[in-house]
Amino acid sequence: MRLTSSMPFGSGSLMWFRKGIRIHDNPALEYASRESSSLYPLFIIDPHYMKPDPNAFSPGSSLAGLNRINFLLQSLGDLDVNLKKLGSRLLIVKGDPHEVLIRCLKEWNIGKLCFEYDTDPYYQALDIKIKDYALKAGIEVFSPVSHTLFNPTDIIQKNGGKPPLSYQSFVKLAGEPPSPLSTKYSSLPPVGNLGSCDISEVPTVKDLGYEDAKLEEFSPFIGGESEALKRLEECMKDKKWVANFEKPKGNPSAFLKPATTILSPYLKFGCLSSRYFYQCIQDVYKSSPKHTSPPVSLLGQLLWREFFYTAAFGTPNFDRMKGNRICKQIPWKDDDKLLEAWRDSKTGFPWIDAIMVQLRQWGWMHHLARHSVACFLTRGDLFVHWEKGRDVFERLLIDSDWAINNGNWMWLSCSSFFYQYNRIYSPTTFGKKYDPNGDFIRHFLPVLKDMPKAYIYEPWTAPPSIQTKANCIIGKDYPMPVVSHDSASKECKRKMGEAYALNKALNGLVSEDDLKNLRRKLDEGEEQETKAKKRSRQLLIG
């Protein structure tokens, strides 16, 4: 998007980095550097995302865990190094982005403001205010779509004003994406006079107020464009793997060498251009006559990302159940104890708990591991609201992406996109298919490291003598299961069936009162079933 005004030739350009933390295939940076006497590459440390929150359940701000904050800072540090090689540098200013930007535009006498278009609601609201000020001040604004392969607005217009809600319909509308820019810089325009703006170097987590942060606790994945391009190159070298990639296959328990590209956090922060990634995959396909196809192929995964971005951009209230026209209204439980047991790796199901430890320590887990824990929390076992799980992922994942995170939680809770709620990931047998010895569990839950493999997925079934020998007494050293999977999953299916029937009967127009009445009915049914089970147990004993 370009908003033009009369701009004196050679005046200063401001390149505002948000996502798009890279130099390759960056149309905003390319335009900002063109015909400019000076270039101000700016990143604003936004307290909204970065300020420490002592009340949060894990170290970090109110919105982001420390792993993601650290990944972002590493990415900024790498960008600064790469800019310095081109005779420039990254300018860091702390404060409210709207206030900081207007101050810098005035102070530096900017004629051209460039930044990558962002579909997230927070930036949509901010950008309206910034563009309004810039136009009134006679500043040219250039805000191209380059975080995604396609412009979601174009796809929605092609679909008659609504986002396509199936992958197949999206792919038909999308076509081929534009090619990445091939610009190679030998240098960039110099940074101009900084005036009285308070500029700092890229801060560390300790500079931001996280004094207690221990670096050894951070994710093993390093942020930045340099690391992204290195990972991409390594990945593309294995042409056979790229050609044969097939989701949902892959081993969710592989942790020494994860069974995916792990490029998602680099795409999230724009350290890697999705258009460049797309082109690299296509280049491999050209030299590999046989390869998998969308939706399961590696290229298909990039298109899934686009699908969720478009659906999110075109759906009001996409990040909640209430008022979201594409989301089934389901009377989820409001149970903080169950939520905390899941979040804090204390469900008593080692496969689930080990994945949640990996999430907390690494800020990442395999997509099938995400499927397992999301299903378990919602429609599989605990029947806790998907928004609660979404909030935990949003905080702890280094690749947490507003559109994709919300879309996947609706999908995995069978609230939207996917409706086969009877297909449940077992918390005991699913992981065993990939890792019968339980090495993944032993690594992330060392309390169970000596448990024999026969009991590693269901340690509560181990005889007391085995538990003693393994130095792990269930109920003392490691929790008993918070639910019985067999009965809990049956109960969840019953509740989902009732909720689906209600949504169908009311054509999706389910009110708050309708949900309350259904919740009451389901709770009464659960209570009667519990009483019946108690009576039958008493009869057996008697």
Coordinates of C-alpha atoms in Angstrom, one line a residue:
M1 CA 0.0 0.0 0.0
R2 CA 1.4 3.4 -1.0
L3 CA 0.0 6.8 0.2
T4 CA 1.8 9.5 -1.7
S5 CA 2.3 13.2 -1.2
S6 CA 4.8 15.7 -2.6
M7 CA 8.2 14.6 -1.2
P8 CA 11.4 16.7 -1.7
F9 CA 14.0 14.6 -3.5
G10 CA 16.6 13.1 -1.2
S11 CA 14.9 13.8 2.1
G12 CA 15.2 11.3 4.9
S13 CA 13.4 7.9 5.0
L14 CA 12.3 6.1 8.1
M15 CA 12.2 2.3 7.9
W16 CA 10.0 1.1 10.8
F17 CA 10.8 -2.6 11.6
R18 CA 8.0 -4.6 13.4
K19 CA 8.0 -8.1 11.9
G20 CA 10.0 -8.4 8.7
I21 CA 13.2 -8.4 10.8
R22 CA 15.4 -9.0 7.7
I23 CA 17.2 -7.5 4.8
H24 CA 16.4 -10.1 2.1
D25 CA 13.1 -9.7 0.2
N26 CA 12.1 -6.6 2.2
P27 CA 10.1 -4.3 -0.2
A28 CA 9.6 -1.7 2.6
L29 CA 13.4 -1.5 3.1
E30 CA 14.1 -1.4 -0.6
Y31 CA 11.7 1.5 -1.2
A32 CA 13.0 3.4 1.9
S33 CA 16.6 3.2 0.7
R34 CA 15.7 4.3 -2.8
E35 CA 16.7 8.0 -3.6
S36 CA 17.1 8.8 0.0
S37 CA 19.9 11.0 1.4
S38 CA 19.5 9.3 4.8
L39 CA 17.8 6.2 6.1
Y40 CA 16.7 5.7 9.7
P41 CA 16.1 2.0 10.5
L42 CA 14.0 2.0 13.6
F43 CA 12.7 -0.6 16.0
I44 CA 10.5 0.5 18.9
I45 CA 10.6 -1.5 22.2
D46 CA 6.9 -1.5 23.0
P47 CA 6.1 -1.9 26.7
H48 CA 2.8 -3.4 25.7
Y49 CA 4.8 -6.5 24.7
M50 CA 8.1 -6.2 26.6
K51 CA 7.5 -4.8 30.1
P52 CA 8.1 -7.5 32.8
D53 CA 4.9 -8.7 34.5
P54 CA 5.6 -10.1 37.9
N55 CA 2.1 -11.6 38.1
A56 CA 2.3 -13.8 35.0
F57 CA 2.6 -17.5 35.5
S58 CA 6.0 -17.7 33.8
P59 CA 8.8 -15.1 33.3
G60 CA 8.0 -12.5 30.7
S61 CA 5.7 -9.6 30.0
S62 CA 1.9 -9.7 30.3
L63 CA 1.7 -10.9 26.7
A64 CA 4.9 -12.8 25.9
G65 CA 7.1 -15.3 27.7
L66 CA 10.8 -14.7 28.1
N67 CA 11.8 -17.2 25.4
R68 CA 10.0 -15.3 22.7
I69 CA 11.2 -11.9 24.0
N70 CA 14.8 -13.3 23.9
F71 CA 14.3 -14.7 20.4
L72 CA 13.1 -11.3 19.3
L73 CA 16.1 -9.5 20.9
Q74 CA 18.5 -12.0 19.2
S75 CA 16.8 -11.3 15.9
L76 CA 17.2 -7.5 16.4
G77 CA 20.9 -8.0 17.3
D78 CA 21.4 -10.0 14.1
L79 CA 19.6 -7.3 12.1
D80 CA 21.9 -4.6 13.6
V81 CA 25.0 -6.6 12.7
N82 CA 23.8 -7.0 9.1
L83 CA 22.8 -3.3 8.8
K84 CA 26.3 -2.3 10.1
K85 CA 27.9 -4.3 7.3
L86 CA 26.0 -2.0 4.9
G87 CA 27.1 1.2 6.6
S88 CA 23.9 1.6 8.6
R89 CA 22.7 0.5 12.1
L90 CA 19.5 -0.3 13.9
L91 CA 18.0 2.5 16.0
I92 CA 16.2 1.3 19.2
V93 CA 13.8 3.6 20.9
K94 CA 11.6 2.6 23.9
G95 CA 8.1 3.8 24.4
D96 CA 4.5 3.8 23.0
P97 CA 4.9 3.2 19.3
H98 CA 2.5 5.9 18.3
E99 CA 4.2 8.6 20.4
V100 CA 7.7 7.5 19.5
L101 CA 7.1 7.4 15.8
I102 CA 5.5 10.9 15.6
R103 CA 8.4 12.3 17.7
C104 CA 10.9 10.7 15.3
L105 CA 9.1 11.7 12.2
K106 CA 9.2 15.4 13.4
E107 CA 12.8 15.3 14.8
W108 CA 14.4 13.6 11.8
N109 CA 12.5 15.6 9.1
I110 CA 11.2 12.5 7.4
G111 CA 9.7 12.6 3.9
K112 CA 9.1 8.9 3.5
L113 CA 7.8 6.4 6.1
C114 CA 8.0 2.7 5.2
F115 CA 6.8 -0.4 7.1
E116 CA 5.6 -3.9 6.3
Y117 CA 1.8 -4.3 6.3
D118 CA 0.5 -6.2 9.3
T119 CA -2.9 -7.9 9.6
D120 CA -2.8 -8.3 13.4
P121 CA -5.6 -6.2 15.1
Y122 CA -3.1 -4.4 17.3
Y123 CA -1.1 -3.1 14.3
Q124 CA -4.2 -2.5 12.2
A125 CA -5.5 0.0 14.8
L126 CA -2.0 1.6 15.3
D127 CA -1.4 1.9 11.5
I128 CA -4.6 3.9 11.0
K129 CA -3.5 6.5 13.5
I130 CA 0.1 6.6 12.0
K131 CA -1.1 6.9 8.4
D132 CA -3.5 9.7 9.3
Y133 CA -0.8 11.7 11.0
A134 CA 1.7 11.1 8.1
L135 CA -0.7 12.2 5.4
K136 CA -1.6 15.4 7.3
A137 CA 2.1 16.1 7.7
G138 CA 2.8 15.5 4.0
I139 CA 4.9 12.4 4.6
E140 CA 4.7 9.6 2.0
V141 CA 3.7 6.2 3.4
F142 CA 4.7 2.9 1.8
S143 CA 3.3 -0.2 3.5
P144 CA 3.6 -3.3 1.3
V145 CA 2.3 -6.8 1.9
S146 CA 5.4 -9.0 2.4
H147 CA 4.8 -10.9 5.6
T148 CA 2.5 -13.3 3.7
L149 CA 2.6 -14.7 0.2
F150 CA -0.7 -13.1 -0.7
N151 CA -2.6 -10.0 0.3
P152 CA -5.6 -11.3 2.4
T153 CA -7.7 -8.4 1.2
D154 CA -7.3 -9.5 -2.5
I155 CA -8.3 -13.1 -1.6
I156 CA -11.4 -11.9 0.3
Q157 CA -12.4 -9.6 -2.5
K158 CA -12.1 -12.5 -5.0
N159 CA -14.4 -14.5 -2.7
G160 CA -17.2 -12.0 -2.7
G161 CA -16.2 -10.1 0.4
K162 CA -15.8 -13.1 2.8
P163 CA -12.7 -15.2 3.6
P164 CA -12.7 -18.7 2.1
L165 CA -13.2 -21.2 5.0
S166 CA -11.8 -24.3 3.5
Y167 CA -8.2 -24.9 2.4
Q168 CA -9.2 -26.1 -1.0
S169 CA -11.3 -23.0 -1.8
F170 CA -8.5 -20.8 -0.6
V171 CA -5.9 -22.5 -2.8
K172 CA -8.2 -22.2 -5.9
L173 CA -8.5 -18.4 -5.3
A174 CA -4.8 -17.8 -4.4
G175 CA -3.0 -18.8 -7.5
E176 CA 0.8 -18.2 -7.6
P177 CA 2.4 -15.7 -5.2
P178 CA 4.7 -12.9 -6.4
S179 CA 8.4 -13.6 -6.6
P180 CA 10.7 -12.3 -3.9
L181 CA 12.8 -9.3 -4.5
S182 CA 16.3 -10.1 -5.8
T183 CA 17.8 -6.9 -4.4
K184 CA 21.4 -7.2 -3.2
Y185 CA 22.8 -4.2 -1.2
S186 CA 26.4 -3.1 -1.3
S187 CA 25.5 -0.3 1.0
L188 CA 22.5 1.6 2.5
P189 CA 22.1 5.4 2.8
P190 CA 23.7 6.6 6.0
V191 CA 21.8 7.3 9.2
G192 CA 21.1 11.0 9.4
N193 CA 21.2 13.4 12.4
L194 CA 19.5 11.8 15.4
G195 CA 18.6 15.1 17.1
S196 CA 17.4 14.7 20.7
C197 CA 15.7 11.2 20.2
D198 CA 16.9 8.8 22.9
I199 CA 18.5 6.0 20.9
S200 CA 19.9 2.9 22.5
E201 CA 21.7 -0.3 21.3
V202 CA 19.7 -3.6 21.1
P203 CA 18.9 -4.4 24.8
T204 CA 19.5 -7.7 26.6
V205 CA 16.7 -9.3 28.6
K206 CA 18.4 -7.9 31.7
D207 CA 18.3 -4.4 30.3
L208 CA 14.6 -4.8 30.0
G209 CA 14.3 -5.6 33.7
Y210 CA 14.5 -9.4 33.7
E211 CA 17.4 -9.5 36.2
D212 CA 16.7 -13.1 37.3
A213 CA 16.9 -14.5 33.8
K214 CA 19.2 -17.4 33.5
L215 CA 20.5 -17.9 29.9
E216 CA 20.7 -21.7 30.2
E217 CA 16.9 -21.8 30.6
F218 CA 16.3 -20.3 27.2
S219 CA 15.2 -22.0 24.0
P220 CA 17.9 -23.8 22.0
F221 CA 16.7 -21.9 18.8
I222 CA 18.6 -18.7 18.1
G223 CA 16.8 -15.8 16.6
G224 CA 17.7 -13.8 13.5
E225 CA 17.9 -13.6 9.7
S226 CA 21.4 -15.2 9.6
E227 CA 20.2 -18.3 11.5
A228 CA 17.0 -18.5 9.4
L229 CA 18.9 -18.5 6.1
K230 CA 21.4 -21.0 7.5
R231 CA 18.6 -23.3 8.6
L232 CA 16.8 -22.9 5.3
E233 CA 20.0 -23.8 3.3
E234 CA 20.6 -26.9 5.5
C235 CA 17.0 -27.9 5.0
M236 CA 17.0 -27.4 1.2
K237 CA 20.2 -29.5 0.9
D238 CA 18.2 -32.6 1.8
K239 CA 16.2 -32.6 -1.4
K240 CA 14.7 -36.0 -0.8
W241 CA 13.4 -35.0 2.6
V242 CA 11.9 -31.7 1.1
A243 CA 10.3 -33.6 -1.8
N244 CA 8.8 -36.4 0.5
F245 CA 7.7 -34.1 3.4
E246 CA 4.2 -35.2 4.3
K247 CA 2.2 -33.7 7.1
P248 CA 0.8 -35.0 9.5
K249 CA 3.6 -37.6 9.4
G250 CA 6.7 -36.9 11.3
N251 CA 7.8 -38.0 14.8
P252 CA 6.5 -35.7 17.6
S253 CA 8.9 -37.3 20.1
A254 CA 12.1 -36.5 18.2
F255 CA 13.9 -33.9 20.2
L256 CA 17.6 -34.4 19.6
K257 CA 16.9 -33.7 15.9
P258 CA 13.3 -32.5 15.5
A259 CA 11.4 -33.9 12.6
T260 CA 10.4 -30.5 11.0
T261 CA 12.2 -27.5 9.5
I262 CA 11.8 -25.4 12.7
L263 CA 11.5 -22.4 10.5
S264 CA 8.1 -21.3 12.0
P265 CA 9.6 -18.8 14.5
Y266 CA 11.7 -17.2 11.7
L267 CA 8.6 -16.8 9.6
K268 CA 6.6 -15.5 12.6
F269 CA 9.2 -12.6 13.1
G270 CA 9.8 -12.2 9.4
C271 CA 13.5 -13.2 9.8
L272 CA 12.8 -15.4 6.8
S273 CA 10.7 -14.2 3.8
S274 CA 7.8 -16.6 3.1
R275 CA 8.1 -15.7 -0.6
Y276 CA 11.8 -16.7 -0.6
F277 CA 11.0 -19.9 1.3
Y278 CA 8.3 -20.7 -1.3
Q279 CA 10.7 -20.1 -4.2
C280 CA 13.4 -22.4 -2.6
I281 CA 10.9 -25.2 -2.2
Q282 CA 9.8 -24.8 -5.8
D283 CA 13.4 -25.0 -6.9
V284 CA 13.8 -28.3 -5.1
Y285 CA 10.6 -29.6 -6.7
K286 CA 11.9 -28.8 -10.2
S287 CA 14.9 -31.1 -9.6
S288 CA 12.7 -33.8 -8.0
P289 CA 10.2 -35.3 -10.5
K290 CA 8.3 -37.0 -7.7
H291 CA 7.2 -34.9 -4.7
T292 CA 4.3 -34.6 -2.3
S293 CA 1.5 -32.0 -3.0
P294 CA -0.5 -29.6 -1.0
P295 CA -2.1 -29.8 1.6
V296 CA 0.4 -32.3 3.0
S297 CA 3.6 -31.1 1.3
L298 CA 6.1 -28.5 2.7
L299 CA 4.7 -26.0 0.2
G300 CA 1.3 -26.9 1.5
Q301 CA 2.3 -25.9 5.0
L302 CA 3.1 -22.4 3.8
L303 CA -0.3 -22.3 2.1
W304 CA -2.0 -23.3 5.4
R305 CA -0.3 -20.3 7.0
E306 CA -1.8 -18.1 4.3
F307 CA -5.2 -19.7 4.8
F308 CA -5.3 -18.9 8.5
Y309 CA -4.1 -15.4 7.9
T310 CA -6.9 -14.7 5.4
A311 CA -9.5 -16.4 7.6
A312 CA -8.4 -14.4 10.7
F313 CA -8.2 -11.1 8.8
G314 CA -11.7 -11.5 7.4
T315 CA -13.5 -12.8 10.5
P316 CA -14.5 -10.4 13.3
N317 CA -13.8 -11.7 16.8
F318 CA -11.6 -14.5 15.3
D319 CA -9.7 -14.8 18.6
R320 CA -12.8 -15.7 20.7
M321 CA -15.8 -18.0 20.7
K322 CA -18.4 -15.3 21.5
G323 CA -19.5 -13.2 18.6
N324 CA -17.4 -15.3 16.2
R325 CA -19.6 -16.4 13.3
I326 CA -17.4 -19.3 12.2
C327 CA -17.0 -20.8 15.7
K328 CA -19.3 -23.4 17.3
Q329 CA -20.7 -22.2 20.6
I330 CA -19.8 -24.9 23.1
P331 CA -20.4 -24.8 27.0
W332 CA -16.7 -25.4 27.9
K333 CA -15.8 -25.9 31.6
D334 CA -14.4 -23.1 33.6
D335 CA -12.0 -25.2 35.7
D336 CA -8.8 -23.4 36.7
K337 CA -7.5 -26.4 38.6
L338 CA -7.6 -28.6 35.5
L339 CA -6.1 -25.8 33.4
E340 CA -3.2 -25.3 35.8
A341 CA -2.5 -29.1 35.9
W342 CA -2.3 -29.1 32.1
R343 CA -0.2 -25.9 31.9
D344 CA 2.2 -26.9 34.7
S345 CA 2.8 -30.5 33.5
K346 CA 0.8 -32.1 36.4
T347 CA -1.9 -34.0 34.6
G348 CA -0.5 -37.4 35.6
F349 CA -0.2 -38.4 31.8
P350 CA 3.5 -38.4 31.1
W351 CA 3.1 -37.9 27.3
I352 CA 1.0 -34.7 27.9
D353 CA 3.2 -33.4 30.7
A354 CA 6.5 -34.0 28.9
I355 CA 5.2 -32.0 25.9
M356 CA 4.2 -29.1 28.2
V357 CA 7.7 -29.2 29.8
Q358 CA 9.2 -28.9 26.4
L359 CA 6.9 -26.0 25.6
R360 CA 8.0 -24.2 28.7
Q361 CA 11.7 -24.9 28.3
W362 CA 12.1 -24.6 24.5
G363 CA 9.1 -22.4 23.5
W364 CA 8.4 -25.0 20.8
M365 CA 7.1 -28.5 20.1
H366 CA 6.3 -30.6 17.1
H367 CA 2.9 -30.0 15.4
L368 CA 1.6 -33.4 16.4
A369 CA 2.6 -32.8 20.0
R370 CA 0.6 -29.5 19.9
H371 CA -2.3 -31.5 18.5
S372 CA -2.1 -34.0 21.4
V373 CA -2.0 -31.4 24.2
A374 CA -4.7 -29.2 22.6
C375 CA -7.1 -32.1 22.1
F376 CA -6.5 -33.3 25.7
L377 CA -7.3 -29.9 27.2
T378 CA -10.5 -29.4 25.2
R379 CA -12.6 -32.0 23.5
G380 CA -10.5 -35.0 24.4
D381 CA -10.4 -35.2 28.2
L382 CA -10.6 -32.0 30.2
F383 CA -13.3 -30.0 28.3
V384 CA -11.6 -26.7 29.2
H385 CA -12.2 -23.7 26.9
W386 CA -9.9 -23.5 23.9
E387 CA -9.3 -19.8 24.6
K388 CA -7.5 -20.8 27.9
G389 CA -5.2 -23.1 26.1
R390 CA -4.7 -20.5 23.3
D391 CA -3.5 -18.0 25.9
V392 CA -0.9 -20.4 27.3
F393 CA 0.5 -21.2 23.8
E394 CA 0.3 -17.4 22.9
R395 CA 2.6 -16.7 25.8
L396 CA 5.1 -19.6 25.7
L397 CA 5.6 -20.4 22.0
I398 CA 8.4 -18.6 20.2
D399 CA 6.5 -19.0 17.0
S400 CA 3.2 -17.9 18.5
D401 CA 1.3 -16.1 15.6
W402 CA -2.1 -14.5 16.3
A403 CA -3.9 -15.9 13.2
I404 CA -2.3 -19.4 13.2
N405 CA -2.6 -19.9 17.0
N406 CA -6.3 -19.0 17.1
G407 CA -7.1 -20.9 13.9
N408 CA -5.4 -24.1 15.2
W409 CA -7.1 -24.0 18.6
M410 CA -10.5 -23.7 16.9
W411 CA -9.5 -26.5 14.6
L412 CA -8.2 -28.9 17.4
S413 CA -11.1 -28.2 19.7
C414 CA -13.5 -28.9 16.8
S415 CA -14.9 -25.4 17.2
S416 CA -14.3 -24.6 13.5
F417 CA -12.7 -25.9 10.3
F418 CA -12.6 -29.5 11.6
Y419 CA -15.6 -31.3 13.0
Q420 CA -14.8 -35.0 13.6
Y421 CA -14.9 -34.6 17.4
N422 CA -14.9 -38.4 17.8
R423 CA -11.3 -38.6 16.6
I424 CA -9.3 -38.2 19.8
Y425 CA -5.6 -38.3 20.4
S426 CA -5.0 -40.8 23.2
P427 CA -2.7 -39.4 25.9
T428 CA -1.3 -42.9 26.5
T429 CA -1.1 -44.7 23.2
F430 CA -0.4 -41.9 20.6
G431 CA 3.1 -41.1 21.8
K432 CA 3.9 -44.8 22.2
K433 CA 3.6 -45.4 18.5
Y434 CA 6.6 -43.1 17.9
D435 CA 8.6 -43.7 21.1
P436 CA 7.9 -47.0 22.7
N437 CA 10.8 -46.7 25.1
G438 CA 9.6 -43.3 26.3
D439 CA 12.9 -41.5 25.7
F440 CA 11.1 -38.2 25.1
I441 CA 9.3 -38.5 28.5
R442 CA 12.5 -39.5 30.3
H443 CA 14.3 -36.5 29.0
F444 CA 11.6 -33.9 29.8
L445 CA 10.3 -35.6 33.0
P446 CA 13.5 -36.9 34.7
V447 CA 11.3 -38.0 37.7
L448 CA 10.2 -40.9 35.4
K449 CA 13.7 -41.7 33.9
D450 CA 14.0 -45.1 35.7
M451 CA 10.4 -46.2 35.1
P452 CA 10.3 -49.4 33.0
K453 CA 9.1 -48.9 29.5
A454 CA 6.0 -51.1 30.2
Y455 CA 4.7 -48.4 32.5
I456 CA 6.3 -45.2 31.2
Y457 CA 3.1 -44.0 29.5
E458 CA 0.8 -45.1 32.4
P459 CA 3.0 -45.1 35.5
W460 CA 0.0 -45.3 37.9
T461 CA -0.4 -48.9 36.7
A462 CA 3.0 -49.9 37.9
P463 CA 3.0 -52.2 41.0
P464 CA 4.3 -50.4 44.3
S465 CA 7.5 -52.5 44.1
I466 CA 8.3 -51.2 40.6
Q467 CA 7.5 -47.6 41.6
T468 CA 9.8 -47.9 44.6
K469 CA 12.6 -49.3 42.4
A470 CA 12.1 -46.5 39.9
N471 CA 12.3 -43.9 42.8
C472 CA 9.0 -42.5 41.7
I473 CA 5.9 -43.1 43.9
I474 CA 2.8 -42.1 41.9
G475 CA 0.7 -39.7 43.9
K476 CA 3.8 -38.4 45.8
D477 CA 6.7 -37.9 43.3
Y478 CA 4.6 -37.7 40.2
P479 CA 0.8 -37.0 40.2
M480 CA -2.0 -39.5 39.7
P481 CA -4.0 -38.8 36.5
V482 CA -6.4 -35.9 36.9
V483 CA -9.1 -37.9 34.9
S484 CA -9.7 -41.4 33.7
H485 CA -9.1 -41.1 30.0
D486 CA -11.7 -43.7 29.0
S487 CA -14.6 -42.2 30.9
A488 CA -13.5 -38.6 30.4
S489 CA -13.2 -39.0 26.6
K490 CA -16.7 -40.6 26.5
E491 CA -18.1 -37.7 28.5
C492 CA -16.4 -35.2 26.2
K493 CA -17.9 -36.9 23.1
R494 CA -21.4 -36.8 24.7
K495 CA -21.0 -33.1 25.5
M496 CA -19.7 -32.3 22.0
G497 CA -22.6 -34.2 20.4
E498 CA -25.2 -32.2 22.5
A499 CA -23.4 -28.9 21.7
Y500 CA -23.3 -29.7 17.9
A501 CA -27.0 -30.6 18.0
L502 CA -27.8 -27.3 19.7
N503 CA -25.8 -25.3 17.2
K504 CA -27.5 -27.1 14.3
A505 CA -31.0 -26.6 15.7
L506 CA -30.4 -22.9 16.2
N507 CA -28.5 -22.5 12.9
G508 CA -25.4 -21.3 14.9
L509 CA -27.3 -18.5 16.6
V510 CA -26.7 -19.8 20.1
S511 CA -27.3 -17.2 22.9
E512 CA -25.6 -17.0 26.3
D513 CA -28.8 -18.3 27.9
D514 CA -28.9 -21.2 25.5
L515 CA -25.3 -22.2 26.5
K516 CA -26.1 -21.8 30.2
N517 CA -29.1 -24.1 29.9
L518 CA -27.1 -26.7 28.0
R519 CA -24.3 -26.5 30.5
R520 CA -26.8 -27.1 33.3
K521 CA -28.3 -30.1 31.4
L522 CA -24.8 -31.6 30.8
D523 CA -23.8 -31.1 34.5
E524 CA -26.9 -32.8 35.7
G525 CA -26.3 -35.7 33.3
E526 CA -22.7 -36.0 34.6
E527 CA -23.9 -35.9 38.2
Q528 CA -26.5 -38.6 37.6
E529 CA -23.8 -40.8 35.9
T530 CA -21.4 -40.3 38.8
K531 CA -24.2 -41.4 41.3
A532 CA -25.0 -44.4 39.2
K533 CA -21.4 -45.5 39.1
K534 CA -21.1 -45.0 42.9
R535 CA -24.2 -47.2 43.4
S536 CA -22.9 -50.0 41.2
R537 CA -19.6 -49.9 43.1
Q538 CA -21.4 -50.2 46.4
L539 CA -23.5 -53.1 45.1
L540 CA -20.3 -54.9 44.0
I541 CA -18.7 -54.4 47.4
G542 CA -21.9 -55.5 49.1

